[in-house]
Tab-separated table of C-alpha atoms and ligand atoms in Angstrom:
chain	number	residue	atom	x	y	z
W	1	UNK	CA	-3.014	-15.808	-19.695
W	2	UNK	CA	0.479	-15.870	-17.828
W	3	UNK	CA	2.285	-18.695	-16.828
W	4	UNK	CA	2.354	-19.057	-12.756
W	5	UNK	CA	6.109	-17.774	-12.753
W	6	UNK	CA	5.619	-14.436	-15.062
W	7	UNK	CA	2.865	-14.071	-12.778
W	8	UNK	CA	4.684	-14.254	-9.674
W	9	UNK	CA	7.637	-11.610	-11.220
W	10	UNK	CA	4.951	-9.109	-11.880
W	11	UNK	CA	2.765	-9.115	-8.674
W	12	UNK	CA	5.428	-9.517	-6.013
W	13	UNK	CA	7.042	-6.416	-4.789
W	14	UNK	CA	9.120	-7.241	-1.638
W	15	UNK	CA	13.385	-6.887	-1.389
W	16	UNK	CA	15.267	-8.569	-4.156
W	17	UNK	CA	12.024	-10.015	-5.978
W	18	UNK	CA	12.429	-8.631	-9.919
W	19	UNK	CA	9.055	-6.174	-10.044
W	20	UNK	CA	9.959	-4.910	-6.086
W	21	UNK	CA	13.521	-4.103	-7.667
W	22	UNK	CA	12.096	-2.012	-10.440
W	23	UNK	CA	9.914	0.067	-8.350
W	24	UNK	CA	12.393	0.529	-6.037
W	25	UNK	CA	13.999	2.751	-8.923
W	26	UNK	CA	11.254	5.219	-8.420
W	27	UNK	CA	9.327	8.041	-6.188
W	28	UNK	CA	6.928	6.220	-4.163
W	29	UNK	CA	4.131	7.766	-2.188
W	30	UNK	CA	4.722	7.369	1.893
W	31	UNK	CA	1.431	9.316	3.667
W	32	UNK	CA	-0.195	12.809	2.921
W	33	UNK	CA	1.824	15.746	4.509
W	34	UNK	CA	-1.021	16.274	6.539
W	35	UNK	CA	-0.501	13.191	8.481
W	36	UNK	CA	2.889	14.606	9.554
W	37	UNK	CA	1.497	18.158	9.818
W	38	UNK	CA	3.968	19.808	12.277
W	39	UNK	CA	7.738	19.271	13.590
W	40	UNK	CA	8.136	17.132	16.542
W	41	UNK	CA	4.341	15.732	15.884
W	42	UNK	CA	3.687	12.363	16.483
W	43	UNK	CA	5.311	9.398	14.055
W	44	UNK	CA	3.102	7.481	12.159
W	45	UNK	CA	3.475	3.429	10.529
W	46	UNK	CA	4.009	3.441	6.912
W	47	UNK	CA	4.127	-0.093	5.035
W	48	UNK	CA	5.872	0.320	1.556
W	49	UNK	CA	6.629	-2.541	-0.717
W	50	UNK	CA	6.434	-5.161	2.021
W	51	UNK	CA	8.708	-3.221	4.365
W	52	UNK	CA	7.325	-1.784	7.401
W	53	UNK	CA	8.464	1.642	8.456
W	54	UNK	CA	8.110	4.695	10.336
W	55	UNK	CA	7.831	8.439	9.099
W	56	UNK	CA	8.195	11.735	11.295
W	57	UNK	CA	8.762	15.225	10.781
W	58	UNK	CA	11.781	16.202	12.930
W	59	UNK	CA	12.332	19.448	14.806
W	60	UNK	CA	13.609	21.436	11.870
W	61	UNK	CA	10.836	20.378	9.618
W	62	UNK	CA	12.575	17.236	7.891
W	63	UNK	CA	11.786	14.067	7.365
W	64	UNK	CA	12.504	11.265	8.026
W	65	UNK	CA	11.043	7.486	6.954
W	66	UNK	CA	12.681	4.480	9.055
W	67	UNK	CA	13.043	0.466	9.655
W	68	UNK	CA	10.249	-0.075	12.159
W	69	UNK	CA	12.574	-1.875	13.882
W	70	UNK	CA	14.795	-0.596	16.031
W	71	UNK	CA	18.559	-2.150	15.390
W	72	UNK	CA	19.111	-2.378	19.376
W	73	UNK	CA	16.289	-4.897	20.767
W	74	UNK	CA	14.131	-4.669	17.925
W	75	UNK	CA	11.768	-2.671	19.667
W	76	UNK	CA	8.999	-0.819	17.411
W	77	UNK	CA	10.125	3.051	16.432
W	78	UNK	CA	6.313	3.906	16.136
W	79	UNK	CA	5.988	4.124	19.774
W	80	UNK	CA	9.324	6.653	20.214
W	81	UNK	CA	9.487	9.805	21.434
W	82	UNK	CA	9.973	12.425	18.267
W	83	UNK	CA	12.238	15.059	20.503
W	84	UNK	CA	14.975	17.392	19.670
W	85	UNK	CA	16.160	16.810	15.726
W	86	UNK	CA	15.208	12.529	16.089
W	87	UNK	CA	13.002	10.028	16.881
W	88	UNK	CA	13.896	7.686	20.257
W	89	UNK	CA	13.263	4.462	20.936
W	90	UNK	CA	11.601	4.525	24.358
W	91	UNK	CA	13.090	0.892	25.143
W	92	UNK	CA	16.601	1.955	25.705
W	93	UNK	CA	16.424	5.951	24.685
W	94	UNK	CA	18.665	5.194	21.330
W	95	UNK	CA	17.602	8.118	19.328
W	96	UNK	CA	18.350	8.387	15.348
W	97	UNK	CA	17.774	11.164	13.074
W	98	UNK	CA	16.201	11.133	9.641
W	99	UNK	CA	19.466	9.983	7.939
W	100	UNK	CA	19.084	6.913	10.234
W	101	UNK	CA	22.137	8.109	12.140
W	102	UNK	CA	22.424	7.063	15.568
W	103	UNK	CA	23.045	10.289	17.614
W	104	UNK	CA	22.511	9.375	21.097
W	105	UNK	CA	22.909	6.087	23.458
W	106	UNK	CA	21.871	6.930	26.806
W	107	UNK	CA	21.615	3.764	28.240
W	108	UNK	CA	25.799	2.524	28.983
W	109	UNK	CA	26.348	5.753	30.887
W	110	UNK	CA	29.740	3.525	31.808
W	111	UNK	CA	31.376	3.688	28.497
W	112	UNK	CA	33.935	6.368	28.089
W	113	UNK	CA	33.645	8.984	25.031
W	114	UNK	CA	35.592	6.743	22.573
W	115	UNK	CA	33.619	3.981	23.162
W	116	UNK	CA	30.669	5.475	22.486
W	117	UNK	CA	31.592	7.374	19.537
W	118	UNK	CA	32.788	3.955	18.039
W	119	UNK	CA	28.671	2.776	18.930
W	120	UNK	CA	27.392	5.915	17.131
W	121	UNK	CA	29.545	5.644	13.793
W	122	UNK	CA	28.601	1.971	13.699
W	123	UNK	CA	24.679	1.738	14.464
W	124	UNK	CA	22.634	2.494	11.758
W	125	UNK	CA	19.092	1.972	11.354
W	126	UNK	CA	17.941	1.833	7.959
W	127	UNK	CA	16.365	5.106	6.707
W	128	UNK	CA	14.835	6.143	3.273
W	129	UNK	CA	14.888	9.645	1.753
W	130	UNK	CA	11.569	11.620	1.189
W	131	UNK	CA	10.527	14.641	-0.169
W	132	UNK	CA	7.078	16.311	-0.535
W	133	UNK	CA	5.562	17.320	-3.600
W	134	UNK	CA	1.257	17.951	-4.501
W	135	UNK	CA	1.586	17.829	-0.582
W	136	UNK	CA	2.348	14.403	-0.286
W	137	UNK	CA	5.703	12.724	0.982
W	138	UNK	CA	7.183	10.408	-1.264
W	139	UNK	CA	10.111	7.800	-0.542
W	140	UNK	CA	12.931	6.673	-2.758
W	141	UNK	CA	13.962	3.160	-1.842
W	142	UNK	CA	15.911	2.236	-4.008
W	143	UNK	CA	20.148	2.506	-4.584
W	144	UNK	CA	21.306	5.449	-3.667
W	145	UNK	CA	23.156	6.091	-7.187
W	146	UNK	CA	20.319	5.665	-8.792
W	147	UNK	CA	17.806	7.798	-7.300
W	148	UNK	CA	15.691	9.827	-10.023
W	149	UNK	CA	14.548	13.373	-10.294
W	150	UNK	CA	11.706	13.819	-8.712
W	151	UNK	CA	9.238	13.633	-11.644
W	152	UNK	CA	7.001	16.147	-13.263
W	153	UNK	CA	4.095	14.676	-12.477
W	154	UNK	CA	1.651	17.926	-13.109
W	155	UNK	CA	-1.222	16.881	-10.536
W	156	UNK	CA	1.906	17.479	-8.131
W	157	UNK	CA	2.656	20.857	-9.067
W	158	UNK	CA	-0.526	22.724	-8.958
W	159	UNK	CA	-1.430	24.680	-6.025
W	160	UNK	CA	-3.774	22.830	-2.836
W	161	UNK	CA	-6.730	24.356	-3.948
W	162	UNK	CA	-6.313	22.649	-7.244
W	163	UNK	CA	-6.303	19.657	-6.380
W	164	UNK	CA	-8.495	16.981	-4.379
W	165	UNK	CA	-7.012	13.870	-3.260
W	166	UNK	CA	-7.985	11.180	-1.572
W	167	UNK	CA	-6.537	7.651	-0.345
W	168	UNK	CA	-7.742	4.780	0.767
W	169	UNK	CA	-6.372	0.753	0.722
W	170	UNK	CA	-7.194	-2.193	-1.922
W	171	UNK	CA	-7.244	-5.611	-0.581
W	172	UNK	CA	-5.494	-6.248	-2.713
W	173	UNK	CA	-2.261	-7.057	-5.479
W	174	UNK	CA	-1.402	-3.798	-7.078
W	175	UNK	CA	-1.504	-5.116	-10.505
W	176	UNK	CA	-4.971	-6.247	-10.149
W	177	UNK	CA	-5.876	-1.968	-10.067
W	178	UNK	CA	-3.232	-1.190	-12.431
W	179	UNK	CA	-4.828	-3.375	-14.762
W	180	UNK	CA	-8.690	-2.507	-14.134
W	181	UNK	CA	-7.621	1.419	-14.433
W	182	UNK	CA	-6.419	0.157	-17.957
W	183	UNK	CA	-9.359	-2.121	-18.645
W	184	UNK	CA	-10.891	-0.023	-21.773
W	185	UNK	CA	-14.047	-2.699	-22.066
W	186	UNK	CA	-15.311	-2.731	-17.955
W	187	UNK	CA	-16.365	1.040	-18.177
W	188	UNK	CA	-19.723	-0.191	-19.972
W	189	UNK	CA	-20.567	-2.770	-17.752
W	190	UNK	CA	-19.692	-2.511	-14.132
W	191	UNK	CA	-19.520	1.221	-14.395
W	192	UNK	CA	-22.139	2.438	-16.802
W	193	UNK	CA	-23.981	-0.895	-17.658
W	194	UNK	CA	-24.922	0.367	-20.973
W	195	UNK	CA	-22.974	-1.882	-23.238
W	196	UNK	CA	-26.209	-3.010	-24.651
W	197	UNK	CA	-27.022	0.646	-25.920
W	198	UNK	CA	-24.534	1.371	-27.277
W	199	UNK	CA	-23.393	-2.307	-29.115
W	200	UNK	CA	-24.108	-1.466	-32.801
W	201	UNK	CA	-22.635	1.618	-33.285
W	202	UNK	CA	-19.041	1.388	-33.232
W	203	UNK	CA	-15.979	-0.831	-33.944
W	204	UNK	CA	-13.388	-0.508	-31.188
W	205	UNK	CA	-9.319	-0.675	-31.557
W	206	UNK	CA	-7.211	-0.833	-28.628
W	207	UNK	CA	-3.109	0.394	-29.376
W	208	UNK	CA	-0.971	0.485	-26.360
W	209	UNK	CA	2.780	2.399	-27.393
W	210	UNK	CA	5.458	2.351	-25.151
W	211	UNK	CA	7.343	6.063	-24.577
W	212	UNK	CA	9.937	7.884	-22.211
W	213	UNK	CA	7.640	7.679	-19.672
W	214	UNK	CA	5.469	4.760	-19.641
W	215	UNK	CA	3.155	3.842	-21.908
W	216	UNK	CA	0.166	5.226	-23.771
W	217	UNK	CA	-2.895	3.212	-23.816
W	218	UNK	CA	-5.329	4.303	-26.552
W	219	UNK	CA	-8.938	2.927	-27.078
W	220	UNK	CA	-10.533	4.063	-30.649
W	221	UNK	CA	-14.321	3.856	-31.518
W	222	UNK	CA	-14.801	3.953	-35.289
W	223	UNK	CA	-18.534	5.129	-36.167
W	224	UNK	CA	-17.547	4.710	-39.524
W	225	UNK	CA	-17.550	8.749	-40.673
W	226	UNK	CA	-13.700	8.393	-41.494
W	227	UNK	CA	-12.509	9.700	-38.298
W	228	UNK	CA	-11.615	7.882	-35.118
W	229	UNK	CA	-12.280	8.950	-31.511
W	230	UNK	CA	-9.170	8.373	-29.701
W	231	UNK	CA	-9.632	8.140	-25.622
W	232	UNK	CA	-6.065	8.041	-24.613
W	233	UNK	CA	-5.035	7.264	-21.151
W	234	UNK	CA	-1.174	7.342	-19.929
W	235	UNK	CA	0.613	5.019	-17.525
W	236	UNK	CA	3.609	6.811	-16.120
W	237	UNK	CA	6.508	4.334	-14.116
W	238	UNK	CA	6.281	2.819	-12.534
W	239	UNK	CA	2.229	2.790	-11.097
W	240	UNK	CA	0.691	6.047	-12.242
W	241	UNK	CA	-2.163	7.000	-14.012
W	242	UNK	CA	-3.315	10.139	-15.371
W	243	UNK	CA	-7.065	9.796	-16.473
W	244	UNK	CA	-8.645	11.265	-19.268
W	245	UNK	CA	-12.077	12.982	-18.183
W	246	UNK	CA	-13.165	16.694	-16.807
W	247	UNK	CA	-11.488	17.461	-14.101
W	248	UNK	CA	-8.117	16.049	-14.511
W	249	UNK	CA	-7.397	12.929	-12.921
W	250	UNK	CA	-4.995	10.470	-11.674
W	251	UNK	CA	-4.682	7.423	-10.028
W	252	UNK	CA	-1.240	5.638	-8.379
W	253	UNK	CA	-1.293	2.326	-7.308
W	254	UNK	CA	1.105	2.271	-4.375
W	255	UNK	CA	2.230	-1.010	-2.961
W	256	UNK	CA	1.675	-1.806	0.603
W	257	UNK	CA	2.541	-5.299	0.069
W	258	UNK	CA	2.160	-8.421	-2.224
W	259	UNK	CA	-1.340	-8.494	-1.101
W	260	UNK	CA	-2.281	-4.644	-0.203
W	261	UNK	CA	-2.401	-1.581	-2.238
W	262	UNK	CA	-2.440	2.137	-1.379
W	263	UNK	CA	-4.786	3.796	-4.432
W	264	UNK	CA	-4.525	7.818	-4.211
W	265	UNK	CA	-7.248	9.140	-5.953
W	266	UNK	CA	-6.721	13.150	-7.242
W	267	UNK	CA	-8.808	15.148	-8.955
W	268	UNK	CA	-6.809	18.351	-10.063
W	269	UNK	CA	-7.245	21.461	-12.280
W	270	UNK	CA	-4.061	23.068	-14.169
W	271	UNK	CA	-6.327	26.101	-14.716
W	272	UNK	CA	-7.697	27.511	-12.343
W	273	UNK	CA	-9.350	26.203	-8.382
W	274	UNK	CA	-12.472	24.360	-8.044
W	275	UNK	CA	-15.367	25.810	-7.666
W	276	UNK	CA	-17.740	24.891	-4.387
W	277	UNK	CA	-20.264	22.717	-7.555
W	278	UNK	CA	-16.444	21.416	-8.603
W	279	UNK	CA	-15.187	20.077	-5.399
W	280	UNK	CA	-18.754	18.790	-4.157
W	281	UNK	CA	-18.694	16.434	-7.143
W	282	UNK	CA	-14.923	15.640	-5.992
W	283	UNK	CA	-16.381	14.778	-2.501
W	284	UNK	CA	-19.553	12.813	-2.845
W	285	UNK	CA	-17.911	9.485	-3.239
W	286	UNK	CA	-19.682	9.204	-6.566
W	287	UNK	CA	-16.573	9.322	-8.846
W	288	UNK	CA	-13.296	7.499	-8.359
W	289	UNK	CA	-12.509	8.480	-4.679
W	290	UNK	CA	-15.053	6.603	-1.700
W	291	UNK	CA	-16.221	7.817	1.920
W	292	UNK	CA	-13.961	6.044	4.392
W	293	UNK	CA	-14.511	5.205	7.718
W	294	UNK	CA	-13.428	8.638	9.635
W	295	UNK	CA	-9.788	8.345	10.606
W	296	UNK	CA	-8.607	5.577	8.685
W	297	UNK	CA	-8.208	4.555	5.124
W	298	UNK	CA	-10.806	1.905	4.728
W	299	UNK	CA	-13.850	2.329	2.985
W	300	UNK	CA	-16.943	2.348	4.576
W	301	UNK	CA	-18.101	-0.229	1.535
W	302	UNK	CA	-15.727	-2.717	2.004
W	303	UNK	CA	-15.174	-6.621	1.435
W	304	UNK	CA	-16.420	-6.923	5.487
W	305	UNK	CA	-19.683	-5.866	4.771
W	306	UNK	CA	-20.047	-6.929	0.395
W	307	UNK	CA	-19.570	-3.168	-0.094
W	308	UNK	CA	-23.081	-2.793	1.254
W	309	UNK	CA	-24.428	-3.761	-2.109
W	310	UNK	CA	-27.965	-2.763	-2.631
W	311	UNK	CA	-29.723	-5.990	-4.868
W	312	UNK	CA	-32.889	-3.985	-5.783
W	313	UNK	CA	-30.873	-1.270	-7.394
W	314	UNK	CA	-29.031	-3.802	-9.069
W	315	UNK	CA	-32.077	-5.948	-10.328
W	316	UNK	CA	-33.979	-2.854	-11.129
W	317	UNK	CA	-31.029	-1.248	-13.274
W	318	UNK	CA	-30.886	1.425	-11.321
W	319	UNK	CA	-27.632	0.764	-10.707
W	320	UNK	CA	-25.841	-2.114	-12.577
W	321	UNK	CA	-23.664	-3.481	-10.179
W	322	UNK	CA	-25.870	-2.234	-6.892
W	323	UNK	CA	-22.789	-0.617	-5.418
W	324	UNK	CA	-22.047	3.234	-5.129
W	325	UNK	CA	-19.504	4.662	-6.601
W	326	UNK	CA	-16.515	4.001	-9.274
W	327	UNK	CA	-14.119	3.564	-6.612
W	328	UNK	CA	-16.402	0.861	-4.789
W	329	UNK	CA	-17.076	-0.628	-8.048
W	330	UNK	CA	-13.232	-0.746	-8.637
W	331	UNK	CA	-12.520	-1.701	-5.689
W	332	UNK	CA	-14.609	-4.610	-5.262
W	333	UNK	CA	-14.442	-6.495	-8.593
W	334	UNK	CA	-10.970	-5.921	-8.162
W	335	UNK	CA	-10.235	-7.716	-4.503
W	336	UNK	CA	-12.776	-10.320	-5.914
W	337	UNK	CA	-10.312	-11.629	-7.873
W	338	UNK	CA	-8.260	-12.699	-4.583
W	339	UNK	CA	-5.463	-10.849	-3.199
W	340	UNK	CA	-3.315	-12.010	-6.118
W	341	UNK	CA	-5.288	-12.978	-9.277
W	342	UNK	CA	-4.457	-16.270	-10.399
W	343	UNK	CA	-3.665	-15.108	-14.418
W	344	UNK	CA	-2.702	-18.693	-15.487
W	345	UNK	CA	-6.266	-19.853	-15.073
W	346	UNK	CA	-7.863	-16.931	-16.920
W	347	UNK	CA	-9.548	-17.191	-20.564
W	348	UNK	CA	-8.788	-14.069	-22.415
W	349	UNK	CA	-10.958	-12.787	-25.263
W	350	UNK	CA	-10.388	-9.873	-27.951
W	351	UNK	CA	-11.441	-7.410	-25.693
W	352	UNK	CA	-8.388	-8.437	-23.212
W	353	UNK	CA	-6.360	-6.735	-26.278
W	354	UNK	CA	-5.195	-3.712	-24.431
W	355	UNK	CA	-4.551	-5.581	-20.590
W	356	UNK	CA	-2.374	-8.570	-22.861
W	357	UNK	CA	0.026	-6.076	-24.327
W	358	UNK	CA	0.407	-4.466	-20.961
W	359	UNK	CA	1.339	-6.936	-19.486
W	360	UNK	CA	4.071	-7.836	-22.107
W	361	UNK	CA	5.400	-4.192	-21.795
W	362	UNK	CA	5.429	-4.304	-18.291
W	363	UNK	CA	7.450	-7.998	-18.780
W	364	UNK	CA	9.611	-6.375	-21.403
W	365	UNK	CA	10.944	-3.331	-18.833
W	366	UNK	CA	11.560	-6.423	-16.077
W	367	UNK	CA	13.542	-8.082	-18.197
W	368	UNK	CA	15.546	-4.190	-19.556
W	369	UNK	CA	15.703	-3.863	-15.829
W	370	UNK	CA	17.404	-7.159	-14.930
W	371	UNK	CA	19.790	-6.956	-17.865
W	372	UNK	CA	20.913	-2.841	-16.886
W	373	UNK	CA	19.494	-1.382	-19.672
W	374	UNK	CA	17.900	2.263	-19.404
W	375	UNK	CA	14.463	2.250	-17.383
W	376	UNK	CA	11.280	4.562	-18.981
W	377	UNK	CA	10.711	7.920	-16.928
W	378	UNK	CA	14.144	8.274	-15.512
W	379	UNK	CA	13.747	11.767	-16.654
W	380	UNK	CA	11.915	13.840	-14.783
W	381	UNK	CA	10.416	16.172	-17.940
W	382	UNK	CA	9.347	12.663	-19.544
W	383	UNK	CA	6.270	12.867	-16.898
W	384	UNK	CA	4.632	16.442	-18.753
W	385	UNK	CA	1.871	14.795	-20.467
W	386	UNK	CA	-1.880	14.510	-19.548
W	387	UNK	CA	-4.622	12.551	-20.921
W	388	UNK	CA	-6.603	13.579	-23.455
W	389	UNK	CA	-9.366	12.765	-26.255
W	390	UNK	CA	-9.423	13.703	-29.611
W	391	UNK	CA	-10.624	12.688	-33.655
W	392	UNK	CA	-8.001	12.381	-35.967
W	393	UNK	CA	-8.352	10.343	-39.440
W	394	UNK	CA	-8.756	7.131	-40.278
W	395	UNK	CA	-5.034	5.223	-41.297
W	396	UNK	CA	-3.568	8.238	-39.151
W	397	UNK	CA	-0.592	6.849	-37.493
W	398	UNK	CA	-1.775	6.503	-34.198
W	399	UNK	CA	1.697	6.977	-32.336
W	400	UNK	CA	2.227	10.306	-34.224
W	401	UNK	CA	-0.968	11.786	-33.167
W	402	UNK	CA	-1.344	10.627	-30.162
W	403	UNK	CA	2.068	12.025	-29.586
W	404	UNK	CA	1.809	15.595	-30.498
W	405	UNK	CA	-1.365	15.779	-27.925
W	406	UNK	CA	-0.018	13.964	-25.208
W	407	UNK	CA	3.194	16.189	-24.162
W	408	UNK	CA	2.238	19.612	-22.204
W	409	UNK	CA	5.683	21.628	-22.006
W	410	UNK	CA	4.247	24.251	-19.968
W	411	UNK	CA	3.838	22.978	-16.376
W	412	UNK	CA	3.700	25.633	-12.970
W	413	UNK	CA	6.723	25.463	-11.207
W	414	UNK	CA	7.555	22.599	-8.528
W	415	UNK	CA	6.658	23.861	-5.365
V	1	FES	S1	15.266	-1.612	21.544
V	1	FES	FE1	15.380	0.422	20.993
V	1	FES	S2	16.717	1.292	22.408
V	1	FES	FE2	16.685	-0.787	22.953
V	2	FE2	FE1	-12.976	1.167	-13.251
């Protein structure tokens, strides 16, 4: 349980509120390249951390991410003209260019040169850097002198047909997926249901570590034969996951707003490409990515339509919770909580040990954060690790093992 104001610091993301701040410090996903596929091509709305902005590719491929609102009349950027190295508002032709410079004011054709030279050095419109890596675009937002390496996050550097990812948004507080993709004890119920099975045969220890990067979150099952079975999962700063299972996985939880998330969904392969078998599993909407509705990034099972749960499934055990998919079943218990879970009225149990620590790590790096000390994956090398399982012995210190497996030093170049 958290009291309503630790609550408040670690759900709210907009300018100047303490969590907002911290991600600010970091590579944030914008859109798939795709979206902005060409130069010139049309813009398209991006809402990031409660701020609503544009992002186009300009005529010499780069690009840029903008205020929305256009610092003349306030007129919306999505609707402007992407022409000739900027993007124009079509109220009053000001055009900028992906540095947010103002290069052109067309519409006081009576000022002389000076004057307008003085209008061009002086309006601005607020722009945001991007680059594109594992072909998506990502933002920095944060203070210029303290914009990061981009980091080496491997699902990013393998080659397209490597890699499957999908998108699509949570109705959601961010923190409400962070914390079910961390949730060791709901994999048995509202994704397997087979809790009951599998009750008596193993004691369970939960040890979340904080590193460079993050923080490891390790769930052990002891069947009593001496050796522990470690499951080890990794959050990377400042809303990354990388998912232990077969294919490779990873998860980010991407702010749209206090009350929105973005959740990419990739499935990737360090090896070698997926197979046809590989990439229809990807596809299906069975595992952690679902079916939207075409063009968009809504689900076709959504909170409109009770994720088209199917009761006789669910009463039948066919399915435990009736609903297809992991990412439905995510999804849904997730937004049922309300767009931003009320933690001071929960009741916590043992099995809350892993999502309690969490959040006091998570608390901990607000509070290293507010008073300037050094942040967790600044460096971009701190991000070569993947997910794993493995045995090791019983009394084995878990930080040790777990961090000889964790780090992969060779990674395919950034591309
Ligand atoms: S509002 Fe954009 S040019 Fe006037
Ligand atoms: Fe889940």
């Amino acid at each position: 349980m958290l009291s309503p104001k630790e609550n408040e610091m670690l759900t709210r993301v907009g300018p100047g509120t303490p969590m907002g701040e911290l991600m600010r410090r970091y590579w944030i996903p914008a859109a798939f390249s795709h979206q902005i596929a060409a130069p010139d091509c049309p813009p398209v709305r991006v809402r990031l951390l409660g701020e609503n902005l544009v992002l186009f590719r300009d005529t010499g491929g780069r690009i840029g991410l903008v205020d929305e609102r256009c610092p003349h009349r306030t007129a919306s950027m999505f609707y402007g003209r992407n022409e000739d190295h900027g993007l124009r508002c079509v109220y009053h032709g000001l055009k900028f260019d992906v540095d947010g410079n103002c290069v052109d004011v067309p519409c006081i054709p009576q000022a002389s040169e000076v004057q307008k030279r003085n209008i061009l050095a002086q309006l601005k419109i607020k722009s945001y850097p991007c680059l594109e890596r594992g072909d998506v675009v990502w933002a920095y937002m944060g203070p210029p002198e303290h914009k990061p390496e981009f980091p080496d996050l491997e699902w990013t550097r393998v080659p397209a047909s490597q890699r499957y990812a999908t998108r699509h948004i949570q109705e959601c507080n961010w923190l409400q997926g962070l914390e079910g993709g961390f949730d060791p004890t709901h994999l048995s119920f509202l994704h397997r249901g087979d809790a009951e099975k599998n009750r008596s045969i193993v004691v369970t220890l939960y040890e979340v570590v904080p590193t460079d990067f993050g923080f490891v979150v390790g769930t052990g099952r002891d069947p009593g034969k001496g050796d522990i079975l470690w499951n080890i999962n990794l959050m990377l700063m400042p809303f990354h996951k990388i998912i232990s299972s077969v294919p490779h996985a990873a998860h980010v939880w991407a702010p749209i707003d206090d009350e929105n998330t973005m959740l990419y969904s990739i499935d990737f392969s360090p090896e070698r490409p997926f197979t046809e078998a590989a990439l229809a599993r990807s596809t299906e909407g069975r595992g952690i990515h679902t079916e939207n509705i075409p063009g968009t990034d809504r689900a076709i099972r959504n909170k409109g339509n009770d994720y088209l749960i199917d009761r006789a499934q669910q009463a039948s055990g066919a399915s435990y919770t009736g609903m297809k998919g992991l990412g439905v079943q995510d999804c849904a218990i997730q937004e049922s909580m309300g767009p931003i879970a009320d933690r001071s009225a929960e009741h916590l149990l043992a099995c809350d040990a892993a999502i309690i620590k969490i959040r006091r790590l998570l608390l901990q790096t607000l509070k290293d954060h507010a008073d300037g000390k050094p942040l967790p994956g600044m460096r971009a090398e701190s991000y070569r690790v993947r997910s794993t399982r493995y045995e090791a012995p019983r009394g084995a210190s878990f930080e040790a093992t777990m961090n000889e497996r964790v780090r992969v030093d060779a990674l395919m170049p950034a591309k």
